[in-house]
Amino acid sequence: MTGNLNVIGYGLAAIGPAIAVGLIFAAYISGVARQPESRGMLQPIAILGFALAEALALFGLVLAFIL
Amino acid sequence: MGDREPQDDDQQGTRPHAVGWNALSYMLSGLLLGVGVGWLLSRWLGTDLMMLVGLLGGMSLSMYVIWVRYVREH
Amino acid sequence: MRLRLAAGEGFSPPTTEFFWQPLVGDGAFAFTRPMLLMVLSVAVIAPVMVFVAKRMQVVPSKGQFLTEGTYNFVRNSVGKDMIGAKEFRPFIPLLFTQFLLILVNNLFEIIPLLQFPTFSRIGFPVALTLVVFAVYHVVGMRRHGVGGYFKRMVPPGVPGWIVPLIFFLELITYFVTRPVTLALRLMANMFAGTLLLVVFALGGEYMLLEGSNLFVRVASLGSFALFVIMTFFEILVGFLQAYVFVLLTAFYIADSLAEEH
């Protein structure tokens, strides 16, 4: 079997952001479930947190390509 | 599935999902833009450092756009 | 960095070649299995929808109830919620057609004998995405004018020096990343799911038939069990991807229609 070690590295690196995205939206959902009126306040924070976590995954993607 | 009328100011139920995917689109655009500009600059200047600068710059730019579009309004 | 591992004796895992299944002819103009399935899906959906629509009753039959439920879901939870109660009506046919087509083709992945998701070949999602791409650009340019459409890409109230950068970012988002991610997400989900199912099925079969001792042969049950579990999971994925596709279509249309934020 042949392959590229960078891909395995990226696969491992993507675990962290994946868990982070899961945690962020889990917290968002439970927050909205408890207090539906807080949705307007929580949603921007959740989106921004998601973008931050996603940035890490994309850094990993770029590094997997250029290293 | 009742015929519920969403209020105008109410954030609708399915929106966060779509906004999340759209945020991913913005992040990818920032990545493309940053890496593209960084690659051109590093070819021009002859250093690989510009690639990293472009990457970070593009990411920051897309974070800023997401902040402007989806956070500042609230 | 290259990595080389010894493959297990004899068993060769399925590769991407699994997805190239020409039925008639070969090369660029072959008539392939996904093409047949796409024709089949249209041949199934269209008569059923016409039949149900012709025989509408006040007290719905089971079929009518199911169809109306799906239609109401797309109409209310996707179209109305995303585009808004005022302007969502013209887009409902597009959204509903897309949803049904993607859903039926995704469910083909787990229907015995068919067992191939049409949208795991990139050409099919690209064709659907081109329609979406044209719709949201044309709708936006009609509403705001061509110049106004590009002008409103930059949100108001940002410092002047950053405006060109944001304009390029939005340009890439509108014309590259949005359509590309839309097509790629659908294709990648169906592709990966099918490959997973094939790996579990072929791996289990190999362990059962060629296993060197009794333990390996019994262990193949685990592979088959995972195959069954993943099959149910793929039903969920099929629904979810059809939903996400129409959701994002509606979101892009809403974004093109929206006035200045």
Coordinates of C-alpha atoms in Angstrom, one line a residue:
Chain A
M1 CA 0.0 0.0 0.0
T2 CA 1.5 3.4 -0.9
G3 CA 0.4 6.7 0.3
N4 CA 1.4 10.0 1.7
L5 CA 2.3 10.5 5.4
N6 CA 1.0 14.1 5.2
V7 CA -2.5 12.8 4.7
I8 CA -2.3 10.8 7.9
G9 CA -0.9 13.9 9.6
Y10 CA -3.8 15.9 8.4
G11 CA -6.3 13.3 9.4
L12 CA -4.9 13.4 12.9
A13 CA -4.8 17.2 12.9
A14 CA -8.5 17.4 11.9
I15 CA -9.6 15.5 15.0
G16 CA -9.1 18.5 17.2
P17 CA -11.2 21.0 15.2
A18 CA -13.8 18.3 14.6
I19 CA -14.2 17.9 18.4
A20 CA -14.2 21.6 18.8
V21 CA -16.9 22.2 16.2
G22 CA -19.0 19.4 17.9
L23 CA -18.6 21.0 21.3
I24 CA -19.4 24.5 20.1
F25 CA -22.7 23.5 18.5
A26 CA -23.6 21.1 21.3
A27 CA -23.2 24.1 23.7
Y28 CA -25.2 26.3 21.3
I29 CA -28.1 23.8 21.0
S30 CA -28.3 23.2 24.8
G31 CA -28.2 26.9 25.4
V32 CA -31.0 27.6 23.0
A33 CA -33.0 24.7 24.3
R34 CA -32.8 26.1 27.8
Q35 CA -33.5 29.7 26.9
P36 CA -35.0 30.1 23.4
E37 CA -34.8 33.9 23.7
S38 CA -31.1 33.8 24.0
R39 CA -30.7 32.5 20.4
G40 CA -30.0 36.0 19.0
M41 CA -27.1 36.4 21.4
L42 CA -25.7 32.9 21.2
Q43 CA -25.8 32.4 17.4
P44 CA -23.1 35.0 16.5
I45 CA -20.8 33.6 19.2
A46 CA -21.3 30.1 18.0
I47 CA -20.7 31.1 14.3
L48 CA -17.5 32.9 15.3
G49 CA -16.3 30.0 17.5
F50 CA -17.0 27.7 14.6
A51 CA -15.0 29.9 12.2
L52 CA -12.1 29.9 14.7
A53 CA -12.1 26.2 15.0
E54 CA -12.4 25.8 11.3
A55 CA -9.4 28.0 10.7
L56 CA -7.2 25.5 12.6
A57 CA -8.4 22.7 10.3
L58 CA -7.7 24.7 7.2
F59 CA -4.2 25.6 8.5
G60 CA -3.7 21.9 8.8
L61 CA -4.9 21.4 5.2
V62 CA -2.5 24.0 3.8
L63 CA 0.4 22.6 5.8
A64 CA -0.4 19.1 4.5
F65 CA -0.1 20.4 1.0
I66 CA 3.0 22.6 1.3
L67 CA 5.2 20.7 3.6
Chain B
M1 CA -45.6 20.7 10.4
G2 CA -47.9 23.6 11.2
D3 CA -48.1 26.8 9.2
R4 CA -46.3 28.8 11.8
E5 CA -45.5 32.4 10.8
P6 CA -42.0 33.4 11.8
Q7 CA -41.8 36.9 13.2
D8 CA -39.7 39.3 11.3
D9 CA -37.1 39.9 13.9
D10 CA -36.9 36.2 14.9
Q11 CA -33.8 34.3 13.9
Q12 CA -35.3 31.4 12.0
G13 CA -34.7 27.8 13.1
T14 CA -32.7 26.6 10.1
R15 CA -30.5 29.7 9.7
P16 CA -27.5 28.8 11.9
H17 CA -27.0 25.7 10.0
A18 CA -26.7 27.5 6.7
V19 CA -24.7 30.4 8.2
G20 CA -22.3 27.8 9.6
W21 CA -21.7 26.3 6.1
N22 CA -21.4 29.7 4.6
A23 CA -18.8 30.7 7.2
L24 CA -16.8 27.7 6.0
S25 CA -17.1 29.1 2.4
Y26 CA -15.7 32.4 3.7
M27 CA -12.8 30.7 5.4
L28 CA -11.9 28.8 2.3
S29 CA -12.1 32.0 0.2
G30 CA -9.8 33.7 2.7
L31 CA -7.5 30.7 2.4
L32 CA -7.4 30.8 -1.4
L33 CA -7.0 34.6 -1.5
G34 CA -4.2 34.6 1.2
V35 CA -2.3 31.7 -0.2
G36 CA -2.7 33.0 -3.8
V37 CA -1.4 36.4 -2.9
G38 CA 1.3 35.0 -0.7
W39 CA 2.5 32.6 -3.4
L40 CA 2.7 35.5 -5.9
L41 CA 4.6 37.7 -3.4
S42 CA 7.0 34.9 -2.5
R43 CA 7.7 34.3 -6.1
W44 CA 8.3 38.0 -6.6
L45 CA 10.4 38.5 -3.4
G46 CA 12.0 35.1 -3.4
T47 CA 11.2 34.2 0.1
D48 CA 8.8 31.5 1.4
L49 CA 7.9 33.7 4.4
M50 CA 5.2 35.6 2.4
M51 CA 3.2 32.4 2.0
L52 CA 2.8 32.2 5.8
V53 CA 2.0 35.9 6.0
G54 CA -0.6 35.5 3.2
L55 CA -2.1 32.5 4.9
L56 CA -2.5 34.3 8.2
G57 CA -3.7 37.5 6.5
G58 CA -6.3 35.7 4.4
M59 CA -7.6 33.8 7.4
S60 CA -7.8 37.1 9.5
L61 CA -9.6 38.8 6.6
S62 CA -12.3 36.1 6.4
M63 CA -12.7 36.1 10.1
Y64 CA -13.3 39.8 9.9
V65 CA -15.9 39.4 7.2
I66 CA -17.7 36.8 9.2
W67 CA -17.6 39.1 12.2
V68 CA -19.0 42.0 10.1
R69 CA -21.7 40.0 8.5
Y70 CA -23.0 37.7 11.2
V71 CA -21.9 39.1 14.6
R72 CA -21.8 42.9 14.4
E73 CA -25.4 43.2 13.4
H74 CA -26.6 41.6 16.6
Chain C
M1 CA 7.0 12.0 2.3
R2 CA 6.0 8.6 0.9
L3 CA 4.8 5.7 2.9
R4 CA 4.9 2.1 1.9
L5 CA 3.1 -0.6 3.8
A6 CA 2.8 -4.2 3.1
A7 CA -0.7 -5.0 1.9
G8 CA -2.5 -8.0 3.5
E9 CA -2.0 -11.2 1.5
G10 CA -4.5 -11.5 -1.3
F11 CA -7.1 -9.0 -0.2
S12 CA -7.2 -5.9 -2.3
P13 CA -9.4 -3.1 -0.8
P14 CA -11.8 -1.5 -3.2
T15 CA -10.4 1.6 -4.9
T16 CA -12.0 4.6 -6.7
E17 CA -12.3 2.3 -9.7
F18 CA -15.4 0.9 -8.1
F19 CA -17.2 4.1 -9.2
W20 CA -16.4 3.8 -12.9
Q21 CA -19.0 1.3 -14.1
P22 CA -19.8 1.7 -17.8
L23 CA -22.7 -0.3 -19.1
V24 CA -22.6 0.5 -22.8
G25 CA -19.4 1.6 -24.5
D26 CA -16.3 3.0 -22.9
G27 CA -14.4 6.2 -22.6
A28 CA -15.9 9.7 -22.5
F29 CA -19.2 8.7 -24.1
A30 CA -20.0 5.6 -22.2
F31 CA -23.4 5.0 -20.8
T32 CA -22.7 4.3 -17.2
R33 CA -24.5 2.9 -14.2
P34 CA -25.2 6.3 -12.5
M35 CA -26.6 7.6 -15.8
L36 CA -29.1 4.7 -15.8
L37 CA -29.9 5.3 -12.2
M38 CA -30.5 9.0 -12.9
V39 CA -32.9 8.1 -15.7
L40 CA -34.6 5.6 -13.4
S41 CA -35.0 8.2 -10.6
V42 CA -36.7 10.6 -12.9
A43 CA -38.9 7.8 -14.3
V44 CA -39.9 7.0 -10.7
I45 CA -40.4 10.5 -9.4
A46 CA -42.3 12.1 -12.2
P47 CA -45.2 9.6 -12.6
V48 CA -45.6 9.3 -8.8
M49 CA -45.8 13.1 -8.4
V50 CA -48.2 13.5 -11.3
F51 CA -50.3 10.6 -10.0
V52 CA -50.5 12.1 -6.5
A53 CA -51.2 15.6 -7.7
K54 CA -54.0 14.4 -9.9
R55 CA -55.8 12.6 -7.2
M56 CA -55.7 15.2 -4.4
Q57 CA -58.3 14.6 -1.8
V58 CA -59.4 16.5 1.3
V59 CA -58.8 13.4 3.4
P60 CA -55.4 12.4 2.2
S61 CA -54.4 8.9 1.4
K62 CA -51.1 7.5 2.8
G63 CA -49.2 8.5 -0.4
Q64 CA -50.6 11.9 -0.5
F65 CA -49.9 12.5 3.2
L66 CA -46.2 11.5 2.7
T67 CA -45.9 13.7 -0.4
E68 CA -47.6 16.6 1.3
G69 CA -45.3 16.2 4.3
T70 CA -42.2 16.3 2.2
Y71 CA -43.5 19.3 0.2
N72 CA -44.5 21.2 3.4
F73 CA -41.1 20.5 4.9
V74 CA -39.3 21.9 1.9
R75 CA -41.8 24.8 1.6
N76 CA -41.9 25.9 5.2
S77 CA -38.8 24.8 6.9
V78 CA -36.4 25.6 4.1
G79 CA -38.0 28.0 1.6
K80 CA -40.1 30.1 3.9
D81 CA -37.6 30.2 6.7
M82 CA -34.6 31.1 4.6
I83 CA -36.0 33.3 1.8
G84 CA -38.8 34.9 3.8
A85 CA -42.6 34.8 3.6
K86 CA -42.8 37.5 0.9
E87 CA -40.6 36.1 -1.9
F88 CA -40.2 32.4 -1.4
R89 CA -42.9 31.2 -3.7
P90 CA -41.2 31.3 -7.1
F91 CA -38.3 29.2 -5.7
I92 CA -40.4 26.3 -4.3
P93 CA -40.5 24.3 -7.5
L94 CA -36.7 24.4 -7.8
L95 CA -36.1 23.6 -4.1
F96 CA -38.7 20.7 -4.1
T97 CA -37.4 19.2 -7.3
Q98 CA -33.8 19.3 -6.1
F99 CA -34.7 17.8 -2.8
L100 CA -36.6 14.9 -4.3
L101 CA -34.1 14.2 -7.0
I102 CA -31.1 14.2 -4.5
L103 CA -33.0 12.2 -1.9
V104 CA -34.1 9.4 -4.3
N105 CA -30.7 9.2 -5.9
N106 CA -29.0 9.1 -2.5
L107 CA -31.4 6.3 -1.3
F108 CA -30.4 4.3 -4.4
E109 CA -27.1 3.8 -2.5
I110 CA -28.8 1.3 -0.1
I111 CA -31.6 -0.2 -2.2
P112 CA -30.6 -3.7 -3.2
L113 CA -29.5 -4.3 -6.8
L114 CA -29.3 -0.6 -7.5
Q115 CA -26.8 0.1 -4.7
F116 CA -25.0 3.0 -6.3
P117 CA -25.4 6.7 -5.3
T118 CA -25.7 8.7 -8.5
F119 CA -24.2 11.8 -6.9
S120 CA -20.9 10.1 -6.1
R121 CA -19.8 10.9 -9.6
I122 CA -18.8 14.5 -9.6
G123 CA -20.6 15.3 -12.9
F124 CA -24.1 15.0 -11.4
P125 CA -23.7 17.4 -8.4
V126 CA -21.8 19.8 -10.7
A127 CA -24.8 19.9 -13.1
L128 CA -27.2 20.6 -10.2
T129 CA -24.8 23.2 -8.8
L130 CA -24.6 25.0 -12.2
V131 CA -28.4 25.5 -12.0
V132 CA -28.2 26.9 -8.5
F133 CA -25.2 29.1 -9.5
A134 CA -27.1 30.6 -12.4
V135 CA -30.3 31.1 -10.3
Y136 CA -28.8 33.0 -7.5
H137 CA -26.6 35.2 -9.7
V138 CA -29.4 36.0 -12.1
V139 CA -31.9 36.6 -9.3
G140 CA -29.4 38.9 -7.5
M141 CA -28.5 40.9 -10.7
R142 CA -32.2 41.3 -11.6
R143 CA -32.9 42.7 -8.2
H144 CA -30.0 45.0 -7.7
G145 CA -28.7 45.5 -11.3
V146 CA -25.4 44.1 -12.4
G147 CA -23.3 47.0 -10.9
G148 CA -25.4 47.1 -7.7
Y149 CA -25.0 43.3 -7.3
F150 CA -21.2 43.6 -7.2
K151 CA -21.4 46.8 -5.1
R152 CA -23.5 45.2 -2.4
M153 CA -21.1 42.4 -1.9
V154 CA -19.0 44.6 0.4
P155 CA -20.9 45.1 3.6
P156 CA -21.3 48.7 4.6
G157 CA -19.4 50.3 7.5
V158 CA -16.0 48.8 7.0
P159 CA -12.8 51.0 6.8
G160 CA -11.9 52.2 3.3
W161 CA -8.5 50.6 2.9
I162 CA -9.9 47.1 3.5
V163 CA -12.7 47.4 1.0
P164 CA -10.8 46.1 -2.1
L165 CA -9.6 43.1 -0.1
I166 CA -13.1 42.3 1.1
F167 CA -14.4 42.7 -2.5
F168 CA -12.0 40.1 -3.7
L169 CA -12.8 37.8 -0.9
E170 CA -16.5 38.1 -1.6
L171 CA -15.9 37.6 -5.3
I172 CA -14.1 34.4 -4.6
T173 CA -16.8 33.3 -2.2
Y174 CA -19.7 34.0 -4.6
F175 CA -18.1 32.6 -7.8
V176 CA -15.7 29.9 -6.5
T177 CA -16.1 28.5 -3.0
R178 CA -19.9 28.5 -2.8
P179 CA -20.5 26.4 -5.9
V180 CA -17.5 24.3 -5.4
T181 CA -18.3 23.4 -1.8
L182 CA -21.9 22.8 -2.7
A183 CA -21.0 20.2 -5.3
L184 CA -18.1 18.7 -3.5
R185 CA -19.9 18.2 -0.2
L186 CA -22.7 16.2 -1.8
M187 CA -20.3 14.2 -3.9
A188 CA -17.8 13.5 -1.1
N189 CA -20.4 12.4 1.3
M190 CA -22.0 9.9 -1.0
F191 CA -18.6 8.7 -2.3
A192 CA -17.1 8.1 1.2
G193 CA -20.2 6.4 2.4
T194 CA -20.4 4.0 -0.5
L195 CA -16.7 3.2 -0.3
L196 CA -17.1 2.4 3.4
L197 CA -20.0 0.1 2.7
V198 CA -18.1 -1.7 0.0
V199 CA -15.0 -2.1 2.2
F200 CA -17.1 -3.7 5.0
A201 CA -18.9 -6.0 2.6
L202 CA -15.9 -7.1 0.6
G203 CA -13.7 -7.3 3.8
G204 CA -16.3 -9.5 5.5
E205 CA -16.7 -11.7 2.5
Y206 CA -13.0 -12.2 2.2
M207 CA -12.6 -13.0 5.9
L208 CA -15.5 -15.5 5.7
L209 CA -14.4 -17.3 2.5
E210 CA -10.6 -17.1 2.7
G211 CA -10.0 -16.8 6.5
S212 CA -7.1 -19.0 7.6
N213 CA -8.7 -20.2 10.8
L214 CA -12.1 -20.4 12.5
F215 CA -11.5 -17.2 14.5
V216 CA -11.1 -15.1 11.5
R217 CA -14.1 -16.6 9.9
V218 CA -16.3 -15.8 12.9
A219 CA -14.8 -12.3 13.1
S220 CA -16.3 -11.6 9.7
L221 CA -19.6 -11.3 11.5
G222 CA -18.3 -8.0 13.0
S223 CA -17.6 -6.7 9.5
F224 CA -21.1 -7.7 8.3
A225 CA -22.7 -6.1 11.4
L226 CA -20.9 -2.9 10.7
F227 CA -22.1 -3.1 7.1
V228 CA -25.7 -3.2 8.4
I229 CA -25.2 -0.4 10.9
M230 CA -23.5 1.8 8.3
T231 CA -26.4 1.1 5.9
F232 CA -28.8 2.6 8.3
F233 CA -26.4 5.5 8.9
E234 CA -26.3 6.0 5.1
I235 CA -30.1 6.5 5.0
L236 CA -29.6 9.3 7.5
V237 CA -26.7 10.8 5.5
G238 CA -28.8 10.6 2.3
F239 CA -31.6 12.6 3.9
L240 CA -29.2 15.0 5.5
Q241 CA -27.3 15.8 2.3
A242 CA -30.5 16.4 0.3
Y243 CA -31.6 18.7 3.1
V244 CA -28.3 20.6 3.3
F245 CA -28.2 21.0 -0.4
V246 CA -31.6 22.7 -0.7
L247 CA -31.0 24.6 2.5
L248 CA -27.8 26.2 1.1
T249 CA -29.6 26.8 -2.2
A250 CA -32.3 28.7 -0.4
F251 CA -29.6 30.5 1.7
Y252 CA -27.7 31.7 -1.4
I253 CA -30.9 32.9 -3.1
A254 CA -31.9 34.7 0.1
D255 CA -28.5 36.3 0.3
S256 CA -28.7 37.5 -3.3
L257 CA -32.2 38.9 -2.8
A258 CA -31.5 40.6 0.6
E259 CA -31.3 44.4 0.8
E260 CA -28.3 46.0 2.4
H261 CA -27.8 44.4 5.7

